[in-house]
C-alpha cells in the first residue's frame, strides 16, 4: 500500500474558527483545547505534509458583532484582526512546547511579536517544515478570516483548504437546530454559492473555485480527526469543481 494513497496532499492550509479555541468555556482561549489542536497539527507535520494555518478571532472579538453594536466598521474589524494575532501567538506557544517549529506572520506589521507577512518568506518556512500561522486576516477591514484563508491558500499554492469546525461537514441547514438537516459528502463550488450554505463567505468560495483548490470541511473537535480526514477517512465534506453523481 503506497504512501501517496494515504497522504494525497503536499501542502494544506488549515482554517480554524476562533470559537473552536474556547472549548467549553464561554469566552477566550481554553489552553487544553489549544493543546489538543496543536497535537493534531504535530501529527500532520510528522507525516510530511506542509501546513499553514489561519485562526479566526471570534472567541475574543468579532468585528461584525462590534459594528452591529454601533462601532465604526473599520475600527471594529481592526480590533478583530488583533484578536487573531492573540490566538496565533497562543497556538504558536502550544506548538513550540511540543517541538513543532512555528512562525507567526501578521498582515499588520508588529515586529516586536511576530514577522510581517512576506509571501516568499512564508513559502520558505513551509519548505523547511515549519508551520506558518497567518494572523490579522488580510490586513484590511471588510474582509473576514475565511477570505484571508482562501487568499493565503492561493498564495501558498496549497493543494487544499481544510476548514475545522464544530460540525462534521456541510449540512443543508444547521444540524444543531434542524434534526432533518442533510449532510453532504461532496459539493460543487457553485452548489455552495447557489444554495447559500454559508460554510464560508461567498468571496472565499469564489476564490477557491477560481484557483481550483478544494475545500474540506470537518469537525476538529475530536482528537485525530485532522489526520484521518487528510488520509481521506473520517466524516467530512469536500467542495470542489466536480459535482456529485
mmCIF file of C-alpha atoms in Angstrom:
data_model
loop_
_atom_site.group_PDB
_atom_site.id
_atom_site.type_symbol
_atom_site.label_atom_id
_atom_site.label_comp_id
_atom_site.label_asym_id
_atom_site.label_seq_id
_atom_site.Cartn_x
_atom_site.Cartn_y
_atom_site.Cartn_z
ATOM 1 C CA UNK A 1 0.000 0.000 0.000
ATOM 2 C CA UNK A 2 1.707 3.177 -1.173
ATOM 3 C CA UNK A 3 2.067 6.272 0.989
ATOM 4 C CA UNK A 4 0.536 8.716 -1.546
ATOM 5 C CA UNK A 5 -2.809 6.956 -1.168
ATOM 6 C CA UNK A 6 -2.802 7.926 2.494
ATOM 7 C CA UNK A 7 -1.375 11.417 2.024
ATOM 8 C CA UNK A 8 -2.606 12.917 -1.246
ATOM 9 C CA UNK A 9 -1.885 16.483 -0.156
ATOM 10 C CA UNK A 10 1.590 18.010 -0.224
ATOM 11 C CA UNK A 11 0.669 21.370 1.317
ATOM 12 C CA UNK A 12 -2.568 22.409 3.024
ATOM 13 C CA UNK A 13 -3.967 25.436 4.784
ATOM 14 C CA UNK A 14 -5.971 24.756 7.935
ATOM 15 C CA UNK A 15 -8.620 27.328 8.852
ATOM 16 C CA UNK A 16 -9.801 27.134 12.459
ATOM 17 C CA UNK A 17 -12.555 29.347 13.827
ATOM 18 C CA UNK A 18 -11.745 31.310 16.946
ATOM 19 C CA UNK A 19 -14.789 29.769 18.641
ATOM 20 C CA UNK A 20 -13.134 26.342 18.473
ATOM 21 C CA UNK A 21 -10.366 27.588 20.802
ATOM 22 C CA UNK A 22 -12.927 28.431 23.501
ATOM 23 C CA UNK A 23 -13.519 24.727 24.153
ATOM 24 C CA UNK A 24 -16.378 24.531 26.642
ATOM 25 C CA UNK A 25 -15.723 27.986 28.053
ATOM 26 C CA UNK A 26 -17.948 30.966 27.098
ATOM 27 C CA UNK A 27 -15.115 33.272 26.069
ATOM 28 C CA UNK A 28 -11.391 33.490 25.393
ATOM 29 C CA UNK A 29 -8.766 30.779 24.970
ATOM 30 C CA UNK A 30 -9.063 27.333 26.553
ATOM 31 C CA UNK A 31 -5.497 26.057 26.975
ATOM 32 C CA UNK A 32 -6.454 22.368 26.826
ATOM 33 C CA UNK A 33 -8.297 22.855 23.533
ATOM 34 C CA UNK A 34 -5.373 24.743 22.012
ATOM 35 C CA UNK A 35 -3.039 21.941 23.113
ATOM 36 C CA UNK A 36 -5.331 19.330 21.550
ATOM 37 C CA UNK A 37 -5.357 21.158 18.194
ATOM 38 C CA UNK A 38 -1.569 21.541 18.443
ATOM 39 C CA UNK A 39 -1.184 17.771 18.901
ATOM 40 C CA UNK A 40 -3.262 17.203 15.760
ATOM 41 C CA UNK A 41 -1.061 19.643 13.855
ATOM 42 C CA UNK A 42 2.088 17.893 15.055
ATOM 43 C CA UNK A 43 0.793 14.612 13.605
ATOM 44 C CA UNK A 44 0.296 16.294 10.234
ATOM 45 C CA UNK A 45 3.784 17.803 10.238
ATOM 46 C CA UNK A 46 5.325 14.461 11.245
ATOM 47 C CA UNK A 47 3.517 12.805 8.310
ATOM 48 C CA UNK A 48 5.429 15.085 5.937
ATOM 49 C CA UNK A 49 2.638 17.475 4.942
ATOM 50 C CA UNK A 50 3.496 21.179 4.819
ATOM 51 C CA UNK A 51 0.937 23.061 6.905
ATOM 52 C CA UNK A 52 -0.059 26.693 7.239
ATOM 53 C CA UNK A 53 -2.806 27.990 9.467
ATOM 54 C CA UNK A 54 -5.355 30.795 9.768
ATOM 55 C CA UNK A 55 -7.261 31.213 13.042
ATOM 56 C CA UNK A 56 -10.324 33.397 13.465
ATOM 57 C CA UNK A 57 -10.787 35.799 16.346
ATOM 58 C CA UNK A 58 -14.444 35.294 17.299
ATOM 59 C CA UNK A 59 -13.557 33.860 20.711
ATOM 60 C CA UNK A 60 -12.149 37.270 21.685
ATOM 61 C CA UNK A 61 -13.704 39.894 19.417
ATOM 62 C CA UNK A 62 -15.701 39.744 16.199
ATOM 63 C CA UNK A 63 -15.627 42.872 14.061
ATOM 64 C CA UNK A 64 -19.112 42.450 12.603
ATOM 65 C CA UNK A 65 -20.572 41.995 16.083
ATOM 66 C CA UNK A 66 -18.873 45.181 17.238
ATOM 67 C CA UNK A 67 -20.219 47.041 14.218
ATOM 68 C CA UNK A 68 -23.709 45.737 14.937
ATOM 69 C CA UNK A 69 -23.478 47.396 18.348
ATOM 70 C CA UNK A 70 -22.734 50.766 16.822
ATOM 71 C CA UNK A 71 -18.954 50.744 16.380
ATOM 72 C CA UNK A 72 -17.496 52.084 13.162
ATOM 73 C CA UNK A 73 -16.950 49.002 10.978
ATOM 74 C CA UNK A 74 -13.291 49.597 10.108
ATOM 75 C CA UNK A 75 -12.317 50.118 13.751
ATOM 76 C CA UNK A 76 -14.256 47.016 14.804
ATOM 77 C CA UNK A 77 -12.603 44.922 12.086
ATOM 78 C CA UNK A 78 -9.117 46.074 13.108
ATOM 79 C CA UNK A 79 -9.894 45.007 16.670
ATOM 80 C CA UNK A 80 -10.942 41.613 15.322
ATOM 81 C CA UNK A 81 -7.633 41.350 13.456
ATOM 82 C CA UNK A 82 -5.738 41.977 16.683
ATOM 83 C CA UNK A 83 -7.742 39.160 18.293
ATOM 84 C CA UNK A 84 -6.480 36.774 15.604
ATOM 85 C CA UNK A 85 -2.896 37.738 16.472
ATOM 86 C CA UNK A 86 -3.541 36.784 20.111
ATOM 87 C CA UNK A 87 -4.884 33.396 19.001
ATOM 88 C CA UNK A 88 -1.929 32.886 16.660
ATOM 89 C CA UNK A 89 0.558 33.555 19.465
ATOM 90 C CA UNK A 90 -1.302 31.129 21.751
ATOM 91 C CA UNK A 91 -1.168 28.421 19.072
ATOM 92 C CA UNK A 92 2.497 29.124 18.360
ATOM 93 C CA UNK A 93 3.302 28.712 22.048
ATOM 94 C CA UNK A 94 1.429 25.391 22.216
ATOM 95 C CA UNK A 95 3.157 24.082 19.092
ATOM 96 C CA UNK A 96 6.657 25.156 20.119
ATOM 97 C CA UNK A 97 6.189 23.483 23.523
ATOM 98 C CA UNK A 98 5.684 20.122 21.783
ATOM 99 C CA UNK A 99 8.596 20.570 19.409
ATOM 100 C CA UNK A 100 6.897 21.964 16.291
ATOM 101 C CA UNK A 101 8.862 24.820 14.709
ATOM 102 C CA UNK A 102 6.387 27.639 14.066
ATOM 103 C CA UNK A 103 6.350 31.157 12.680
ATOM 104 C CA UNK A 104 3.588 33.759 13.016
ATOM 105 C CA UNK A 105 3.251 36.246 10.163
ATOM 106 C CA UNK A 106 0.907 39.190 10.582
ATOM 107 C CA UNK A 107 -0.699 41.185 7.775
ATOM 108 C CA UNK A 108 -0.493 44.160 10.151
ATOM 109 C CA UNK A 109 3.221 44.686 10.895
ATOM 110 C CA UNK A 110 4.091 44.317 14.588
ATOM 111 C CA UNK A 111 7.757 43.389 14.557
ATOM 112 C CA UNK A 112 8.062 43.078 18.336
ATOM 113 C CA UNK A 113 5.838 39.990 18.496
ATOM 114 C CA UNK A 114 5.906 38.345 15.048
ATOM 115 C CA UNK A 115 7.102 38.549 11.458
ATOM 116 C CA UNK A 116 5.378 40.684 8.841
ATOM 117 C CA UNK A 117 3.595 38.750 6.113
ATOM 118 C CA UNK A 118 6.057 38.159 3.257
ATOM 119 C CA UNK A 119 4.898 35.573 0.744
ATOM 120 C CA UNK A 120 8.301 34.254 -0.318
ATOM 121 C CA UNK A 121 9.494 34.018 3.284
ATOM 122 C CA UNK A 122 6.358 32.110 4.259
ATOM 123 C CA UNK A 123 6.888 29.666 1.396
ATOM 124 C CA UNK A 124 10.480 29.115 2.528
ATOM 125 C CA UNK A 125 9.334 28.395 6.094
ATOM 126 C CA UNK A 126 6.921 25.773 4.754
ATOM 127 C CA UNK A 127 9.637 24.168 2.639
ATOM 128 C CA UNK A 128 11.759 23.872 5.788
ATOM 129 C CA UNK A 129 8.935 22.029 7.572
ATOM 130 C CA UNK A 130 7.815 24.911 9.779
ATOM 131 C CA UNK A 131 4.166 25.637 10.494
ATOM 132 C CA UNK A 132 3.256 29.166 9.415
ATOM 133 C CA UNK A 133 0.342 30.884 11.162
ATOM 134 C CA UNK A 134 -1.088 33.797 9.193
ATOM 135 C CA UNK A 135 -2.571 36.416 11.524
ATOM 136 C CA UNK A 136 -4.505 39.695 11.174
ATOM 137 C CA UNK A 137 -6.604 38.495 8.255
ATOM 138 C CA UNK A 138 -5.803 40.263 5.002
ATOM 139 C CA UNK A 139 -4.816 43.414 6.897
ATOM 140 C CA UNK A 140 -7.908 45.178 5.568
ATOM 141 C CA UNK A 141 -11.329 45.837 7.095
ATOM 142 C CA UNK A 142 -14.478 44.404 5.483
ATOM 143 C CA UNK A 143 -12.748 41.067 4.797
ATOM 144 C CA UNK A 144 -13.235 38.014 7.016
ATOM 145 C CA UNK A 145 -10.680 35.423 8.073
ATOM 146 C CA UNK A 146 -12.399 32.998 5.677
ATOM 147 C CA UNK A 147 -11.395 35.261 2.810
ATOM 148 C CA UNK A 148 -7.911 35.622 4.313
ATOM 149 C CA UNK A 149 -7.605 31.823 4.497
ATOM 150 C CA UNK A 150 -8.639 31.477 0.847
ATOM 151 C CA UNK A 151 -6.209 34.192 -0.201
ATOM 152 C CA UNK A 152 -3.271 32.655 1.691
ATOM 153 C CA UNK A 153 -4.127 29.165 0.390
ATOM 154 C CA UNK A 154 -3.907 30.509 -3.155
ATOM 155 C CA UNK A 155 -0.709 32.465 -2.483
ATOM 156 C CA UNK A 156 0.967 29.461 -0.856
ATOM 157 C CA UNK A 157 -0.151 27.215 -3.738
ATOM 158 C CA UNK A 158 -1.856 24.839 -1.313
ATOM 159 C CA UNK A 159 -3.417 21.602 -2.525
ATOM 160 C CA UNK A 160 -6.475 22.077 -0.303
ATOM 161 C CA UNK A 161 -8.062 24.332 2.291
ATOM 162 C CA UNK A 162 -9.180 22.390 5.382
ATOM 163 C CA UNK A 163 -11.820 24.123 7.485
ATOM 164 C CA UNK A 164 -12.024 22.745 11.024
ATOM 165 C CA UNK A 165 -15.394 23.475 12.607
ATOM 166 C CA UNK A 166 -17.617 22.188 15.401
ATOM 167 C CA UNK A 167 -19.673 20.027 12.970
ATOM 168 C CA UNK A 168 -18.546 17.138 10.772
ATOM 169 C CA UNK A 169 -19.206 18.655 7.348
ATOM 170 C CA UNK A 170 -21.615 20.828 5.402
ATOM 171 C CA UNK A 171 -25.337 20.416 6.030
ATOM 172 C CA UNK A 172 -28.419 21.694 4.232
ATOM 173 C CA UNK A 173 -29.307 23.524 7.464
ATOM 174 C CA UNK A 174 -27.842 23.978 10.932
ATOM 175 C CA UNK A 175 -27.787 20.396 12.307
ATOM 176 C CA UNK A 176 -27.862 21.761 15.856
ATOM 177 C CA UNK A 177 -31.243 23.362 15.161
ATOM 178 C CA UNK A 178 -32.714 21.110 12.453
ATOM 179 C CA UNK A 179 -32.554 17.326 13.074
ATOM 180 C CA UNK A 180 -33.693 16.769 9.468
ATOM 181 C CA UNK A 181 -30.682 18.592 8.024
ATOM 182 C CA UNK A 182 -28.891 16.616 5.314
ATOM 183 C CA UNK A 183 -25.116 16.240 5.342
ATOM 184 C CA UNK A 184 -23.312 16.376 2.006
ATOM 185 C CA UNK A 185 -20.289 14.201 1.185
ATOM 186 C CA UNK A 186 -19.348 16.248 -1.886
ATOM 187 C CA UNK A 187 -20.436 19.570 -3.334
ATOM 188 C CA UNK A 188 -19.577 21.761 -6.281
ATOM 189 C CA UNK A 189 -18.423 25.318 -5.584
ATOM 190 C CA UNK A 190 -21.490 26.629 -7.407
ATOM 191 C CA UNK A 191 -23.772 24.428 -5.269
ATOM 192 C CA UNK A 192 -22.402 26.079 -2.124
ATOM 193 C CA UNK A 193 -22.986 29.546 -3.576
ATOM 194 C CA UNK A 194 -26.386 28.812 -5.124
ATOM 195 C CA UNK A 195 -27.739 27.094 -2.010
ATOM 196 C CA UNK A 196 -26.255 29.794 0.238
ATOM 197 C CA UNK A 197 -24.848 27.119 2.554
ATOM 198 C CA UNK A 198 -22.698 29.681 4.376
ATOM 199 C CA UNK A 199 -19.836 27.341 5.238
ATOM 200 C CA UNK A 200 -17.519 30.137 4.087
ATOM 201 C CA UNK A 201 -18.002 33.620 2.721
ATOM 202 C CA UNK A 202 -19.032 33.762 -0.918
ATOM 203 C CA UNK A 203 -15.844 35.649 -1.793
ATOM 204 C CA UNK A 204 -13.732 32.874 -0.215
ATOM 205 C CA UNK A 205 -15.608 30.119 -2.068
ATOM 206 C CA UNK A 206 -15.287 32.030 -5.343
ATOM 207 C CA UNK A 207 -11.547 32.461 -4.815
ATOM 208 C CA UNK A 208 -11.134 28.731 -4.200
ATOM 209 C CA UNK A 209 -13.206 27.986 -7.308
ATOM 210 C CA UNK A 210 -11.129 30.324 -9.458
ATOM 211 C CA UNK A 211 -7.914 28.648 -8.267
ATOM 212 C CA UNK A 212 -9.362 25.107 -8.291
ATOM 213 C CA UNK A 213 -8.446 24.479 -4.649
ATOM 214 C CA UNK A 214 -10.787 22.028 -2.884
ATOM 215 C CA UNK A 215 -12.351 22.946 0.466
ATOM 216 C CA UNK A 216 -12.543 20.131 3.036
ATOM 217 C CA UNK A 217 -14.926 20.752 5.942
ATOM 218 C CA UNK A 218 -14.714 18.551 9.049
ATOM 219 C CA UNK A 219 -15.020 18.598 12.831
ATOM 220 C CA UNK A 220 -11.752 19.459 14.522
ATOM 221 C CA UNK A 221 -13.132 18.766 17.988
ATOM 222 C CA UNK A 222 -12.178 15.076 18.068
ATOM 223 C CA UNK A 223 -8.504 14.181 18.551
ATOM 224 C CA UNK A 224 -7.058 12.647 15.406
ATOM 225 C CA UNK A 225 -9.840 13.873 13.111
ATOM 226 C CA UNK A 226 -7.485 16.108 11.142
ATOM 227 C CA UNK A 227 -5.086 13.280 10.270
ATOM 228 C CA UNK A 228 -7.953 10.916 9.430
ATOM 229 C CA UNK A 229 -9.520 13.415 7.049
ATOM 230 C CA UNK A 230 -6.151 14.149 5.497
ATOM 231 C CA UNK A 231 -5.929 10.435 4.689
ATOM 232 C CA UNK A 232 -9.386 10.539 3.110
ATOM 233 C CA UNK A 233 -11.015 8.823 6.092
ATOM 234 C CA UNK A 234 -13.480 10.051 8.704
ATOM 235 C CA UNK A 235 -16.605 12.124 8.159
ATOM 236 C CA UNK A 236 -16.183 15.289 6.096
ATOM 237 C CA UNK A 237 -17.450 17.226 3.092
ATOM 238 C CA UNK A 238 -15.325 18.055 0.042
ATOM 239 C CA UNK A 239 -16.168 21.108 -2.054
ATOM 240 C CA UNK A 240 -14.538 21.024 -5.495
ATOM 241 C CA UNK A 241 -15.220 21.553 -9.170
ATOM 242 C CA UNK A 242 -16.536 18.003 -9.532
ATOM 243 C CA UNK A 243 -20.257 17.557 -8.988
ATOM 244 C CA UNK A 244 -21.514 14.556 -7.037
ATOM 245 C CA UNK A 245 -23.015 11.789 -9.179
#
